[in-house]
Amino acid sequence: EAGVAQSPRYKIIEKRQSVAFWCNPISGHATLYWYQQILGQGPKLLIQFQNNGVVDDSQLPKDRFSAERLKGVDSTLKIQPAKLEDSAVYLCASSPDRGTVNSPLHFGNGTRLTVT
Amino acid sequence: GEDVEQSLFLSVREGDSSVINCTYTDSSSTYLYWYKQEPGAGLQLLTYIFSNMDMKQDQRLTVLLNKKDKHLSLRIADTQTGDSAIYFCAESPVTGGGNKLTFGTGTQLKVEL
């Protein structure tokens, strides 16, 4: 089965610019997650979708971050405007349902964002 | 909130056993996971344990849980150079939110010849 696809792999922008990341989950996976992984830290959940609805966005900085999952398949994560502290790897993951030990998360390879 | 802590680095010789440690703060019912992250890649689930278990073995991997001390360890037997990676401990509550994982900071394992 094809894995979780993310693009671009790398992105360098200046602060105050906008950026968008794209994720295509594994076919049939209902749940999609965006994680932020700052260098030297573990991933932190930003937002969780169940189909095209938001389950948890409590840690998403909503003044500058937005995400959508139209039609319950692909998802985009946007940052506008970017700050230096947004430099991180943005990981997308998917699971068949809301995620249990029997349906663990499958992660993409991430998009590495550098804000200068 | 939940907190998960790990040591940052571990260096072992090829063929030796590696033991990566983790402590967590969440209370009774929780799932605990070990993930592996190779350079430039996403996270790969290695194994998991429920907090009412003491031990789980899966081929070269052994997970030990000391529930009283909230201490989790991952032992890799006969460590190989391909095991060099960052290992993340994560915990998730059983109820509510599904796979709402809280990750540790990761332990970088370096395997030397």
mmCIF file of C-alpha atoms in Angstrom, chain A residues 18-96:
data_model
loop_
_atom_site.group_PDB
_atom_site.id
_atom_site.type_symbol
_atom_site.label_atom_id
_atom_site.label_comp_id
_atom_site.label_asym_id
_atom_site.label_seq_id
_atom_site.Cartn_x
_atom_site.Cartn_y
_atom_site.Cartn_z
ATOM 1 C CA SER A 18 2.904 32.598 3.734
ATOM 2 C CA VAL A 19 3.415 28.894 3.136
ATOM 3 C CA ALA A 20 1.230 25.865 2.522
ATOM 4 C CA PHE A 21 1.882 22.163 2.961
ATOM 5 C CA TRP A 22 -0.006 19.334 1.335
ATOM 6 C CA CYS A 23 -0.758 15.819 2.571
ATOM 7 C CA ASN A 24 -2.319 12.815 0.859
ATOM 8 C CA PRO A 25 -3.127 10.118 3.417
ATOM 9 C CA ILE A 26 -3.252 6.397 2.867
ATOM 10 C CA SER A 27 -6.312 5.499 0.835
ATOM 11 C CA GLY A 28 -9.306 4.763 3.029
ATOM 12 C CA HIS A 29 -7.861 6.286 6.181
ATOM 13 C CA ALA A 30 -10.536 8.334 7.896
ATOM 14 C CA THR A 31 -8.343 10.144 10.392
ATOM 15 C CA LEU A 32 -5.630 12.625 9.479
ATOM 16 C CA TYR A 33 -3.206 14.407 11.803
ATOM 17 C CA TRP A 34 -0.772 17.296 11.431
ATOM 18 C CA TYR A 35 2.175 17.350 13.833
ATOM 19 C CA GLN A 36 4.874 19.983 14.312
ATOM 20 C CA GLN A 37 8.340 18.690 15.187
ATOM 21 C CA ILE A 38 10.812 21.372 16.257
ATOM 22 C CA LEU A 39 14.462 20.355 16.081
ATOM 23 C CA GLY A 40 15.442 18.364 19.154
ATOM 24 C CA GLN A 41 11.867 17.832 20.298
ATOM 25 C CA GLY A 42 9.181 15.240 19.866
ATOM 26 C CA PRO A 43 6.260 15.852 17.527
ATOM 27 C CA LYS A 44 3.393 17.957 18.857
ATOM 28 C CA LEU A 45 -0.143 17.511 17.582
ATOM 29 C CA LEU A 46 -1.501 20.580 15.802
ATOM 30 C CA ILE A 47 -4.807 19.304 14.452
ATOM 31 C CA GLN A 48 -6.730 16.063 13.993
ATOM 32 C CA PHE A 49 -9.412 15.474 11.362
ATOM 33 C CA GLN A 50 -11.998 12.705 11.281
ATOM 34 C CA ASN A 51 -13.070 12.556 7.636
ATOM 35 C CA ASN A 52 -13.517 16.273 6.838
ATOM 36 C CA GLY A 53 -14.382 17.386 10.368
ATOM 37 C CA VAL A 54 -12.002 18.738 13.017
ATOM 38 C CA VAL A 55 -11.713 16.516 16.114
ATOM 39 C CA ASP A 56 -8.996 18.414 17.973
ATOM 40 C CA ASP A 57 -7.318 21.713 17.139
ATOM 41 C CA SER A 58 -6.593 22.812 20.690
ATOM 42 C CA GLN A 59 -2.852 23.262 20.041
ATOM 43 C CA LEU A 60 -3.169 24.965 16.668
ATOM 44 C CA PRO A 61 -2.101 28.661 16.774
ATOM 45 C CA LYS A 62 -5.241 29.814 15.052
ATOM 46 C CA ASP A 63 -4.090 33.405 14.592
ATOM 47 C CA ARG A 64 -1.633 32.232 11.944
ATOM 48 C CA PHE A 65 -2.207 28.545 11.235
ATOM 49 C CA SER A 66 -5.122 27.059 9.341
ATOM 50 C CA ALA A 67 -5.871 23.623 7.984
ATOM 51 C CA GLU A 68 -8.551 22.051 5.899
ATOM 52 C CA ARG A 69 -9.451 18.622 4.638
ATOM 53 C CA LEU A 70 -11.924 19.077 1.860
ATOM 54 C CA LYS A 71 -13.817 15.944 0.799
ATOM 55 C CA GLY A 72 -12.212 14.031 3.653
ATOM 56 C CA VAL A 73 -9.119 12.997 1.704
ATOM 57 C CA ASP A 74 -6.210 15.389 1.056
ATOM 58 C CA SER A 75 -5.333 18.097 3.528
ATOM 59 C CA THR A 76 -3.473 21.384 3.460
ATOM 60 C CA LEU A 77 -1.849 23.213 6.349
ATOM 61 C CA LYS A 78 -1.185 26.925 5.925
ATOM 62 C CA ILE A 79 0.871 29.407 7.908
ATOM 63 C CA GLN A 80 0.213 33.107 7.351
ATOM 64 C CA PRO A 81 2.290 35.031 8.288
ATOM 65 C CA ALA A 82 5.223 32.843 9.261
ATOM 66 C CA LYS A 83 7.453 33.550 12.254
ATOM 67 C CA LEU A 84 11.000 32.414 12.934
ATOM 68 C CA GLU A 85 9.768 30.002 15.604
ATOM 69 C CA ASP A 86 7.674 28.169 13.003
ATOM 70 C CA SER A 87 10.856 26.581 11.644
ATOM 71 C CA ALA A 88 10.220 22.865 12.096
ATOM 72 C CA VAL A 89 9.324 19.658 10.333
ATOM 73 C CA TYR A 90 5.599 19.350 9.700
ATOM 74 C CA LEU A 91 4.492 15.733 9.769
ATOM 75 C CA CYS A 92 1.247 14.391 8.429
ATOM 76 C CA ALA A 93 -0.109 11.074 9.668
ATOM 77 C CA SER A 94 -3.208 9.023 9.004
ATOM 78 C CA SER A 95 -4.989 6.085 10.587
ATOM 79 C CA PRO A 96 -7.947 3.953 9.531
#
